[in-house]
Coordinates of C-alpha atoms and ligand atoms in Angstrom, one line a residue:
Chain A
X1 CA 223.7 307.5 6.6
X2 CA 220.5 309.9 6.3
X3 CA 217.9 307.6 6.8
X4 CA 214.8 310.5 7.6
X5 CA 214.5 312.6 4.2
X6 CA 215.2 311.2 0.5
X7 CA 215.2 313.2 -2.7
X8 CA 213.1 311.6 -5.0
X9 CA 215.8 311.3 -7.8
X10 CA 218.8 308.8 -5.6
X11 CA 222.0 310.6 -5.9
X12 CA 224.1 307.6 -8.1
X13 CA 227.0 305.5 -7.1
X14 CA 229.8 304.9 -9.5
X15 CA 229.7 301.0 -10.8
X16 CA 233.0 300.8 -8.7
X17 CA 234.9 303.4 -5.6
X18 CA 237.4 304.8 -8.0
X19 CA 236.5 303.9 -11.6
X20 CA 234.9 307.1 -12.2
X21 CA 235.7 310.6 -12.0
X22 CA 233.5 313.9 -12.6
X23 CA 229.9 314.6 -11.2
X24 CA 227.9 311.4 -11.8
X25 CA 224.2 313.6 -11.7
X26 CA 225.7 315.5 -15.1
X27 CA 226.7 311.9 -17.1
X28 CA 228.0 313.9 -19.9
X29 CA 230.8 315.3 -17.7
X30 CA 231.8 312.2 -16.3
X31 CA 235.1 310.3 -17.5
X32 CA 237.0 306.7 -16.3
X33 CA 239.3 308.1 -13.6
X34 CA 243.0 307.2 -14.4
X35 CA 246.3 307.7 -12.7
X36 CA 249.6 308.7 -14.3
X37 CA 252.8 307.9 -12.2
X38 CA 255.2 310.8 -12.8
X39 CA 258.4 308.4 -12.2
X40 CA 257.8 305.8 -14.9
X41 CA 255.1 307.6 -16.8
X42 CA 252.3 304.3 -17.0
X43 CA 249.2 305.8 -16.8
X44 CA 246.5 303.4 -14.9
X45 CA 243.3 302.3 -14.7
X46 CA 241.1 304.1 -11.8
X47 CA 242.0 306.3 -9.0
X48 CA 244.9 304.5 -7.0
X49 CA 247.7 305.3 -4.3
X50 CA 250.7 303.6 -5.6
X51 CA 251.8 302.9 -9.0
X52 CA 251.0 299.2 -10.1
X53 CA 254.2 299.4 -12.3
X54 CA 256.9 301.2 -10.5
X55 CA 255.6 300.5 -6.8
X56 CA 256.0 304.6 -6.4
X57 CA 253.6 306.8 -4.7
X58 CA 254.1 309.4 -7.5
X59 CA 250.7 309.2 -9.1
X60 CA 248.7 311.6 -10.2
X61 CA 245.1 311.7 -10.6
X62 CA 243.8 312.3 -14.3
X63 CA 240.3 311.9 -16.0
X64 CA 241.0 309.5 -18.9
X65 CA 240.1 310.4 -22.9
X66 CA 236.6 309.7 -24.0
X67 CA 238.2 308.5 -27.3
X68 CA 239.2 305.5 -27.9
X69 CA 240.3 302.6 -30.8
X70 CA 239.0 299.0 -30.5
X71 CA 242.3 297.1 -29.9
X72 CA 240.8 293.9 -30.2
X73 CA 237.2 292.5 -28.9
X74 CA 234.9 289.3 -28.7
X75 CA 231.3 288.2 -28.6
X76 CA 230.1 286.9 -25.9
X77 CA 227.5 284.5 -26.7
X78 CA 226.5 282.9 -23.7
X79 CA 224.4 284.9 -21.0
X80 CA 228.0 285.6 -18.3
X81 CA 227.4 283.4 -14.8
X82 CA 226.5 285.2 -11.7
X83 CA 224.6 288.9 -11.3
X84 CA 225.0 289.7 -14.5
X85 CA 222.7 292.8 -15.1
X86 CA 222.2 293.0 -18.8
X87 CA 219.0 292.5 -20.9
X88 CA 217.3 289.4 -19.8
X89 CA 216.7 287.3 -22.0
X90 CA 220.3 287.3 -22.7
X91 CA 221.6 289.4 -25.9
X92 CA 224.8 288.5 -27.3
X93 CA 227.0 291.8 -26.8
X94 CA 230.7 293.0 -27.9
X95 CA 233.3 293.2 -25.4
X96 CA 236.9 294.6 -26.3
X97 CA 239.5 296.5 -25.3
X98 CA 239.8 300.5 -26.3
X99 CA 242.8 301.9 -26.9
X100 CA 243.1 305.3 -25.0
X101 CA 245.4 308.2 -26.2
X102 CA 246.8 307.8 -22.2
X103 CA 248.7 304.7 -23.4
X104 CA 246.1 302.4 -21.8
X105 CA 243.7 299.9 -22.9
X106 CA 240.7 299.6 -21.1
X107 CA 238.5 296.6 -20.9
X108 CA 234.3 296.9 -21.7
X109 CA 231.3 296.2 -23.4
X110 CA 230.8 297.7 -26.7
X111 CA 227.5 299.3 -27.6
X112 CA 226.9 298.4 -31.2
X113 CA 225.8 296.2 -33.5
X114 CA 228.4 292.7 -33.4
X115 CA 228.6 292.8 -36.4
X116 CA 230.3 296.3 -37.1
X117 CA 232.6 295.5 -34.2
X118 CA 236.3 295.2 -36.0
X119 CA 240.0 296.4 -34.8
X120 CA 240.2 299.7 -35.3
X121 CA 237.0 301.1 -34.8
X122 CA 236.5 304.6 -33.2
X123 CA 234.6 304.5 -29.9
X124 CA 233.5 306.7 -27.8
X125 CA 233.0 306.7 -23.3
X126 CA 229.3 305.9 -22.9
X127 CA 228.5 306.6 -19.2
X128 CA 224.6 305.3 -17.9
X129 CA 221.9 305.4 -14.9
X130 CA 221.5 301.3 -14.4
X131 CA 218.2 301.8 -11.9
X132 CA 218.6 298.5 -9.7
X133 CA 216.3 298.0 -6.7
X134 CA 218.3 299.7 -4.1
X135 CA 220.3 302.2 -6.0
X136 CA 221.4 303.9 -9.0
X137 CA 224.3 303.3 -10.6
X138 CA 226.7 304.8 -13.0
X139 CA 227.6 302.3 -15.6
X140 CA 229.8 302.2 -18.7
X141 CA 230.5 300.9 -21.9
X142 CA 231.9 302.1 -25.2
X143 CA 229.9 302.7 -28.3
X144 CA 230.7 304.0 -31.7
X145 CA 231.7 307.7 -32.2
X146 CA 228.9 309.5 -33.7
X147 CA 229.3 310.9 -37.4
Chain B
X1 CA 272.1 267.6 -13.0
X2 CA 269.2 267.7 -10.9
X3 CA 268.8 266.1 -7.3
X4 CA 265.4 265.5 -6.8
X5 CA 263.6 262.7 -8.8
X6 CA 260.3 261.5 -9.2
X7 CA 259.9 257.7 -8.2
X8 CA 255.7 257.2 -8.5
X9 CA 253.7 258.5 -10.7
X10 CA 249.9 258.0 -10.2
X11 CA 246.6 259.4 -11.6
X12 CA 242.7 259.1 -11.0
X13 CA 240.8 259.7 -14.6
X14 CA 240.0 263.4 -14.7
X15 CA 235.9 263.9 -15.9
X16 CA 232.2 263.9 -13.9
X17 CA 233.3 261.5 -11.1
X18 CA 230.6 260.7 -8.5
X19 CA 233.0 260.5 -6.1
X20 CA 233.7 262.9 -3.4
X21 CA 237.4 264.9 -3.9
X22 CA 238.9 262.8 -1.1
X23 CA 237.6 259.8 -2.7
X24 CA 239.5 260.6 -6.2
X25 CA 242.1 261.9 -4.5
X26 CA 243.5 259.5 -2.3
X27 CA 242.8 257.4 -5.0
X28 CA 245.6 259.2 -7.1
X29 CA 248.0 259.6 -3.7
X30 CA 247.8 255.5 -3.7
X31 CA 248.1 254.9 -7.3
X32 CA 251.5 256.9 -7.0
X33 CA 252.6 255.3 -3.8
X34 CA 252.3 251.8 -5.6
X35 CA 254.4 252.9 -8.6
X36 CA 257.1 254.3 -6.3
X37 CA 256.6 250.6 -4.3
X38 CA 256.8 252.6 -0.7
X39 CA 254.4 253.0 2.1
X40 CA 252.3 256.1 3.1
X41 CA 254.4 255.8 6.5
X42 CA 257.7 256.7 4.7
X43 CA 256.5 259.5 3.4
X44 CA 257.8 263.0 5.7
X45 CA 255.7 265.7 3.7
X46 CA 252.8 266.4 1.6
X47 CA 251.3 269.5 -0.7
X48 CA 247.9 269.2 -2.3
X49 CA 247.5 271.4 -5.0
X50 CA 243.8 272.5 -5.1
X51 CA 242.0 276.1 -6.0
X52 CA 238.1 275.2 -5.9
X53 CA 238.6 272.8 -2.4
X54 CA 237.9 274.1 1.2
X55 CA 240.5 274.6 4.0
X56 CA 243.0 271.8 4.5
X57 CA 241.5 269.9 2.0
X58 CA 245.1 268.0 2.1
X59 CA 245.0 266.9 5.2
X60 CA 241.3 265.3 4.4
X61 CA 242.2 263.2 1.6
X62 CA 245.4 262.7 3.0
X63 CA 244.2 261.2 6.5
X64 CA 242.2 258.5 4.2
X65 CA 245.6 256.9 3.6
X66 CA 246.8 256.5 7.8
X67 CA 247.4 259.0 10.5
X68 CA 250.3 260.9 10.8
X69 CA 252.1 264.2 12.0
X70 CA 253.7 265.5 9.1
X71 CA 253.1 268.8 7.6
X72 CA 250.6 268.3 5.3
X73 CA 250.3 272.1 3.2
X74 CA 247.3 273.3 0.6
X75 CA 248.7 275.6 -2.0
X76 CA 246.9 277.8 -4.8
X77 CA 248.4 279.5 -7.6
X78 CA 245.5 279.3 -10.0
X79 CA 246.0 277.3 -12.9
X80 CA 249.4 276.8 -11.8
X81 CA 248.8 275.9 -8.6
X82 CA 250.3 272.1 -9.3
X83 CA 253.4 273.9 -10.5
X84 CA 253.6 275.8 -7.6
X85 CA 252.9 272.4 -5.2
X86 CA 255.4 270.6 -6.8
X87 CA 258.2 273.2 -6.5
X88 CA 257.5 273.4 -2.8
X89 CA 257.9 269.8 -3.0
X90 CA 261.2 270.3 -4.7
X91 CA 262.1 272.8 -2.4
X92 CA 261.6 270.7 0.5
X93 CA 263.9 268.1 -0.6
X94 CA 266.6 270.4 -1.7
X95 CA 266.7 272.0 1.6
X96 CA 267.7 268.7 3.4
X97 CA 265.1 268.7 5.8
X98 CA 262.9 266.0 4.1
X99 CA 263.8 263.6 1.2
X100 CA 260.5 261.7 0.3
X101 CA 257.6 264.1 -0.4
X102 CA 254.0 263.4 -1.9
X103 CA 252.6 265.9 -4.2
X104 CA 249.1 265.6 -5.1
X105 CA 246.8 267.6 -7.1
X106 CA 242.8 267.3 -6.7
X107 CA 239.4 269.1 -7.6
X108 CA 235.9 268.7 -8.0
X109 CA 234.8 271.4 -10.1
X110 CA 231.4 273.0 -10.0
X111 CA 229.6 272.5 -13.6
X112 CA 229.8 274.7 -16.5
X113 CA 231.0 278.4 -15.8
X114 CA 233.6 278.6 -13.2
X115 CA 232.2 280.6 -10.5
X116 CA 233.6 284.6 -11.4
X117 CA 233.0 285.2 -7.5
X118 CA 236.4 283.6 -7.6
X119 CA 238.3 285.6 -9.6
X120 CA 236.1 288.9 -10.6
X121 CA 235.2 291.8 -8.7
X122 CA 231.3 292.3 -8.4
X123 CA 231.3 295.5 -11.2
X124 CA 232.9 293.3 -13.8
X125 CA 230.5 290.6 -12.7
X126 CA 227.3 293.1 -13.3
X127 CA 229.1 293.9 -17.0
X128 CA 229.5 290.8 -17.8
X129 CA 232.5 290.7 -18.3
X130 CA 233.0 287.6 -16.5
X131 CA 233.5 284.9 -18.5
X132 CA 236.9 283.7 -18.5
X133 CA 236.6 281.9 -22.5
X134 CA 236.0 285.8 -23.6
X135 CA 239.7 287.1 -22.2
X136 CA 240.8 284.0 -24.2
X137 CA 239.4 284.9 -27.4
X138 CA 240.6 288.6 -27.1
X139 CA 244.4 287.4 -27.2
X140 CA 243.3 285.0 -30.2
X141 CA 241.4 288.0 -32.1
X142 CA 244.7 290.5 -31.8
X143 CA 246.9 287.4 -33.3
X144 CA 244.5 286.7 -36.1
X145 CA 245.1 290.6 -36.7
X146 CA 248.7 291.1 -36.4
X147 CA 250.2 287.9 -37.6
X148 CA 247.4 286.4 -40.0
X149 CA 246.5 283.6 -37.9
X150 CA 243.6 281.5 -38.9
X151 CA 240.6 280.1 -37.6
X152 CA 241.6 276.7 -39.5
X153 CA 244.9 276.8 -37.8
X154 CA 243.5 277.0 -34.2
X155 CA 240.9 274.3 -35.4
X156 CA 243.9 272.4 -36.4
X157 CA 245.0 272.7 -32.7
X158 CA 241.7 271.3 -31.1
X159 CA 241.7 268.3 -34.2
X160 CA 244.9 267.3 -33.0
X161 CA 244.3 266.7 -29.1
X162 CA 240.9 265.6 -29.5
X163 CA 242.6 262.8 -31.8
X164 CA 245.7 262.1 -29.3
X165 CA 243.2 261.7 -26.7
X166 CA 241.4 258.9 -28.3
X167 CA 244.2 256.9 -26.7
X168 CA 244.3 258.3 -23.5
X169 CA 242.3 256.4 -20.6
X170 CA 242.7 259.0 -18.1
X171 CA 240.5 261.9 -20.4
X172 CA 237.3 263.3 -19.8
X173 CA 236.9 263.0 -23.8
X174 CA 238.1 260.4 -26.1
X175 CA 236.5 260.7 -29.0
X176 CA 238.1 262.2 -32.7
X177 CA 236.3 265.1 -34.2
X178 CA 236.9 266.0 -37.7
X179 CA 237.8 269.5 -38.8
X180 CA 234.7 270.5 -40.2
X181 CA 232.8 269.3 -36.9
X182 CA 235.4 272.0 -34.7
X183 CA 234.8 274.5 -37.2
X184 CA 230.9 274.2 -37.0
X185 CA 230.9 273.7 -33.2
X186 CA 228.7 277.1 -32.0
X187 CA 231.3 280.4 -31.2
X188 CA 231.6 280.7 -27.4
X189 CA 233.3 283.8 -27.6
X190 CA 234.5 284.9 -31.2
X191 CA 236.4 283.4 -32.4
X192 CA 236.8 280.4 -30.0
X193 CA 234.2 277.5 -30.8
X194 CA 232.9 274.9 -28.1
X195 CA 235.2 272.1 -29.7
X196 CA 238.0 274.3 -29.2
X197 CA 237.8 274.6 -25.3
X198 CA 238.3 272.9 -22.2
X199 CA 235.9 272.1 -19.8
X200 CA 235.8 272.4 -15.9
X201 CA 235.7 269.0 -14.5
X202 CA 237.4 266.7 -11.3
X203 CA 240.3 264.8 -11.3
X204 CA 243.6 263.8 -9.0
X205 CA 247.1 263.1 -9.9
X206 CA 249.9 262.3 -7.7
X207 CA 253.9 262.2 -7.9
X208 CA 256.1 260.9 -5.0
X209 CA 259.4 263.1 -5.4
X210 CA 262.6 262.0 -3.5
X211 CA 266.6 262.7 -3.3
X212 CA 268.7 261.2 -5.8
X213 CA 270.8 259.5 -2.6
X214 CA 266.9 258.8 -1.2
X215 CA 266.1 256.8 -4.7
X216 CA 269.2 254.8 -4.6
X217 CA 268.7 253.7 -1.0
X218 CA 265.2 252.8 -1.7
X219 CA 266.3 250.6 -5.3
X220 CA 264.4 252.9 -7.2
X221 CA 266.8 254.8 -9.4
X222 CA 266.3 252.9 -12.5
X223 CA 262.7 254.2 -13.0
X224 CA 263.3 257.8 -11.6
X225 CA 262.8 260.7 -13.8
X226 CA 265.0 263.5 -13.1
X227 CA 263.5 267.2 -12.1
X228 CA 265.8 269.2 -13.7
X229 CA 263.6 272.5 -13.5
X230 CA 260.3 273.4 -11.4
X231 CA 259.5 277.2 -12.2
X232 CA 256.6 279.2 -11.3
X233 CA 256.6 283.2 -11.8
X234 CA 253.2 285.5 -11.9
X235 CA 252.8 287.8 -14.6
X236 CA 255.0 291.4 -14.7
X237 CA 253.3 294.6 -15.1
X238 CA 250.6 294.6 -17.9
X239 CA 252.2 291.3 -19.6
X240 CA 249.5 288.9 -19.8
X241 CA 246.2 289.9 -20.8
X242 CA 244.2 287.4 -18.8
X243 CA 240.8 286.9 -16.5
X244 CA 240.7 289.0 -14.2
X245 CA 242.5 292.4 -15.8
X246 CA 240.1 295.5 -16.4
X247 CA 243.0 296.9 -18.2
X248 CA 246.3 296.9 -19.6
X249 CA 249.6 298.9 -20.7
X250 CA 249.7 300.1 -24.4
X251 CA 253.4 301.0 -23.5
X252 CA 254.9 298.8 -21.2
X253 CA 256.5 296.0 -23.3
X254 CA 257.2 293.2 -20.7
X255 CA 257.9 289.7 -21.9
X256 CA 254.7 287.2 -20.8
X257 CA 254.6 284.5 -18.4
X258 CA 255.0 281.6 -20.2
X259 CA 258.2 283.8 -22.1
X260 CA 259.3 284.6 -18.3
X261 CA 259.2 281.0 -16.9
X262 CA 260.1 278.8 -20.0
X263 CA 263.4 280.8 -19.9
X264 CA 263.8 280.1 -16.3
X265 CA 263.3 276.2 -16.8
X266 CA 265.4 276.0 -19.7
X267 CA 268.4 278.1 -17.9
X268 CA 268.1 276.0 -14.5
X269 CA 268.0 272.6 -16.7
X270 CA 270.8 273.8 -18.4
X271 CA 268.3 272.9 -22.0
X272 CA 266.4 274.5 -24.9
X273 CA 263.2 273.8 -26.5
X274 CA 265.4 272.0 -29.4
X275 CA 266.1 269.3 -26.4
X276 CA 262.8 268.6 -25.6
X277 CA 261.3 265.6 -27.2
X278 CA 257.5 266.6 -25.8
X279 CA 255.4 268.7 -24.2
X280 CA 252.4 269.2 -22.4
X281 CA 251.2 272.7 -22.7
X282 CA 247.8 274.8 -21.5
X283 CA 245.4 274.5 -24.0
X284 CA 242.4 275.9 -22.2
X285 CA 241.8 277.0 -25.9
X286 CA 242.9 275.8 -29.0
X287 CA 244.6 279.2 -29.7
X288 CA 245.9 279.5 -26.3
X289 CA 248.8 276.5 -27.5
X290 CA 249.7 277.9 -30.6
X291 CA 250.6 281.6 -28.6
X292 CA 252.6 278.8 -26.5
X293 CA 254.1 277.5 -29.5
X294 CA 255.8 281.0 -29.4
X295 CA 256.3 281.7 -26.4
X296 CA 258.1 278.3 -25.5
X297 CA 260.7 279.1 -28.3
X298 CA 258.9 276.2 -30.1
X299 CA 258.9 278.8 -33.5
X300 CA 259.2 282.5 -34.0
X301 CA 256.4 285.2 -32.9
X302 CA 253.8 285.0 -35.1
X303 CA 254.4 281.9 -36.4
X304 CA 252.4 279.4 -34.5
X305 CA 250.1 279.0 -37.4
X306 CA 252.6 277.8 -39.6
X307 CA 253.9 275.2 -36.8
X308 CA 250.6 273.2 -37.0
X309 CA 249.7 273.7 -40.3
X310 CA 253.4 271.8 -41.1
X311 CA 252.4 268.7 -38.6
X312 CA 255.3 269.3 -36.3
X313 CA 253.7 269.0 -33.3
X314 CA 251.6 266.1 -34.3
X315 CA 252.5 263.1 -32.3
X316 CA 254.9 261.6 -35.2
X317 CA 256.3 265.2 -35.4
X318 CA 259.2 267.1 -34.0
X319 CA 258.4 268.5 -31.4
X320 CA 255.2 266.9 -30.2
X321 CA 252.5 268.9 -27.8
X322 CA 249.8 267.4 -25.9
X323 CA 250.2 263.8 -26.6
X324 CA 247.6 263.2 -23.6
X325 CA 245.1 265.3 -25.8
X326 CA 245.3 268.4 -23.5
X327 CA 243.1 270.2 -21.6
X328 CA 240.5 270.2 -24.7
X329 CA 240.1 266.6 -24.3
X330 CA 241.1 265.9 -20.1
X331 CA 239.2 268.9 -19.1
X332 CA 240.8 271.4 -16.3
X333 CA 240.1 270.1 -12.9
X334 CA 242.3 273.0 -12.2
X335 CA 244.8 271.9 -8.9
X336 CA 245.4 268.7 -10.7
X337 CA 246.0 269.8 -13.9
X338 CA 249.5 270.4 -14.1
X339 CA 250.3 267.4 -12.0
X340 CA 248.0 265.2 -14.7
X341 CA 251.2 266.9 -17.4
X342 CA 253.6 265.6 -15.2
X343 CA 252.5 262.5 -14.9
X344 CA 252.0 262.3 -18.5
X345 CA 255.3 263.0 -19.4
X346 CA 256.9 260.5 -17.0
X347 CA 254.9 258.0 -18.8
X348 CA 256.4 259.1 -21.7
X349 CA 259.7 259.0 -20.5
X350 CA 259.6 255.7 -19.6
X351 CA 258.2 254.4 -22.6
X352 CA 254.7 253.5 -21.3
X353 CA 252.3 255.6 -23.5
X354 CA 251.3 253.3 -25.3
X355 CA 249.5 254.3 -28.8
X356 CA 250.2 258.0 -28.0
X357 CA 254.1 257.4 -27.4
X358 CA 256.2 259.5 -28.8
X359 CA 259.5 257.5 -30.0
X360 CA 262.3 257.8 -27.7
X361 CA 261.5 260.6 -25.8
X362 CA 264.4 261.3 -23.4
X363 CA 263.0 264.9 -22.2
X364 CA 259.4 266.0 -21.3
X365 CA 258.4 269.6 -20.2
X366 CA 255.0 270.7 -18.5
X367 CA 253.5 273.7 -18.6
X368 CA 250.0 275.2 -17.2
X369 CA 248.9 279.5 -17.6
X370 CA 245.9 281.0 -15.5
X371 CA 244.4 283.6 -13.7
X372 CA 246.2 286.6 -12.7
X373 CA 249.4 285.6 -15.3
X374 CA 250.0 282.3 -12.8
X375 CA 252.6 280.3 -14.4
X376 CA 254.4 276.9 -13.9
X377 CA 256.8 275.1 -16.1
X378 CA 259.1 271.4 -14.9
X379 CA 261.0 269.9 -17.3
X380 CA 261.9 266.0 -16.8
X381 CA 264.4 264.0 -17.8
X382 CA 265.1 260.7 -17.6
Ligands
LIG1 ZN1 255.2 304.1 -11.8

């Protein structure tokens, strides 16, 4: 680790090794990494070795659609235990799952107003800088598609 | 027909006990060693099913009862970690090295939220989404969707238990809600309401399982209930939609866990769902039984709804469910939880339930769901 000169603007970390794929300084290039097995054809959350269906090592590393359909979703009313880093006080948010044209639902908060949220709804990625103390991270969520 | 019975069934009450876990559960352990009528000396192996305990919690309660040497073994299969217990008990027995076990089941929960530590990685934490009622209500919020479920009928679910367990000393809650009061009890997570969940809490519950030829050397085949299945899979690929999963298939079309196991129970006790007289199912949420309703073979997909809308698994019904009043009413101290089913149904079996008995109920199966697709189902018979 450098620990003599710093850019003033930290170079981000992805929320999770893995999770994300593109270059994380340009947010509007950056995608949910996924991995599609070319024996069984599942395509996977995240960058991984082996295929969590098949067991294969035939997986190849894709950036997943930033497209999506609410499958189906919740409210979470009660501020989540632990280091939750959202708004504090607590705001009751939308969580759900989005349907991606890769065959794969994905799991994550959903950027709107909870009362628009309903199956079906067209969503788009929604990659953010969350400044904490020590570093910059790339976060996600999914918010409505625009017009 | 099967060859390992239980002789003693035992149970401390499950709720906020100021007790320490070794406390409740050796309590339990000796409770079941009185209704078997042996001694703690005759007994040649224990399991403690536990998830929230630290190391060799087993052995800690266990030594409360006398010294010994035996192999005494924790096990942790999330919520079905008394499921799993008890089928290493049964496989014990069956493999003629031992043929008087203990299994016990015992936690002390911390309050409110379970700790996501546990189960989530640290990004999902920091998203929040960490809160295992939330995973629950996405299942419920796709069936409301696709089959026309109804927010009266999982109501319907949580009026039910909270009324069985009026009758039930060993619950955390005994107290009868009306359906009005579920239905304007605060949304958790939409659609699931605070009267429609269960609640961590601490608890014990014990079985002593033996041989057949073990039970009629010791005079005690009169009031053993058989074991005619003890199953416990994990979820396949993308099956189960539950705490901790950041994702799933939209393509893989695998039959779920409790689909998976029931089979597996009914096949090895040689039984369907039409021979059961009750049940004792996970109702960590009120819509969490009916999608067991289906699941279990108890109706068709989709059809849940319509099962307790039509009173059949109402205590005077067909095929009752949750005559102890469930998880909504007991609470989930989770390694004791499926033993507290068990013990349950062997009080039903032998006709000792009291207000909650169901009327000549031959046949009793047990079932608990959790975490990473962990699932357990024993089917008794007497
Ligand atoms: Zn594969």
């Amino acid at each position: 680790m450098s620990t003599v000169t710093q850019n003033a603007a930290r170079d981000p970390v992805a929320i999770r090794d893995g999770l994300l794929c593109g270059p994380l300084s340009q947010l509007a290039q950056v995608r949910l990494a996924g991995s599609k097995c070319t024996n069984c054809g599942e395509t996977s959350l995240g960058t991984v070795k082996i295929c969590p269906n098949c067991g294969r090592d035939s997986v190849q590393n894709i950036a997943l659609g930033n497209r999506g359909v609410l499958w189906s979703f919740t409210i979470v009313r009660h501020r989540p235990p632990g280091n939750y880093k959202g708004p504090d006080p607590f705001v009751p948010f939308g969580m759900g799952l989005v349907e991606l044209p890769e065959g794969l639902r994905v799991l994550s908060p959903i950027q709107c107003d909870i009362d628009k949220l309903k199956i079906g709804l067209a969503l788009q990625f929604k990659p953010y800088v969350r400044h904490d103390d020590d570093r910059d991270v790339v976060a996600f969520g999914f918010e409505p598609t625009q017009g | 027909m099967s060859d390992v019975v239980i002789i003693g069934a035992g149970m401390h009450p499950f709720g906020r006990i100021d007790k320490t876990y070794e406390e409740i559960g050796a309590d339990a352990a000796s409770a079941a060693l009185r209704d078997a009528g042996i001694e703690w000396s005759q007994i040649q192996a224990a399991y403690l099913s536990r998830m929230y305990l630290p190391a060799t919690s087993g052995a800690r309660i266990l030594r409360r009862l006398g010294s010994t040497d035996m192999s005494i073994t924790d096990i942790e299969a999330a919520c079905a970690s008394g499921g799993a217990a008890l089928r290493q008990g049964v496989l014990a027995i069956r493999s003629g090295e031992v043929d008087l076990v203990m299994v016990l089941g015992c936690e002390k929960m911390p309050r409110g939220f379970m700790d996501p530590s546990m189960i989530y990685s640290p990004w999902q934490i920091e998203l929040g989404m960490s809160l295992n009622p939330a995973y629950w209500s996405m299942r419920a919020q796709r069936h409301i969707y696709e089959y026309g479920t109804t927010e009266l009928q999982i109501a319907k679910v949580a009026y039910k238990n909270h009324k069985n367990s009026v009758h039930n000393p060993y619950a955390m809650y005994r107290k009868e809600f009306s359906l009005e009061e579920i239905l304007n009890s605060p949304p958790v997570c939409d659609p699931i309401r605070r009267l429609e969940i269960c609640a961590p809490d601490d608890g014990a519950a014990a079985v002593v399982i033996a041989s057949a030829k073990r039970a009629r050397e010791l005079g005690a085949s009169g009031k053993a209930i058989n074991i005619a299945a003890c199953c416990h899979t994990i979820a396949r690929y993308s099956a189960d939609f539950r705490c901790p999963a950041d994702s799933m298939s939209a393509t893989a079309n695998n039959p779920g866990p409790t689909e998976v196991t029931g089979k597996q129970a009914y096949e090895r006790a040689g039984l369907g769902p039409k021979d059961i007289d009750c049940f004792e199912v996970q109702d960590t949420d009120a819509f969490c039984e009916i999608e067991i309703y289906e699941a279990l073979g108890l109706c068709p997909l989709g059809e849940g709804g319509k099962l307790i809308d039509e009173g059949k698994t109402d205590i005077g019904g067909d095929m009752p469910v949750n005559m102890s009043g469930g998880l909504i009413s007991k609470g989930e101290p989770v390694g004791a939880s499926h033993l507290g089913q068990v013990v349950e149904i062997v009080t039903q079996l032998r006709g000792q339930a009291g207000p909650r008995q169901v009327a000549n109920a031959k046949v009793g199966l047990a079932h608990v769901l959790g975490a990473g697709g962990n699932c357990a189902v024993t089917i008794m018979q007497r």
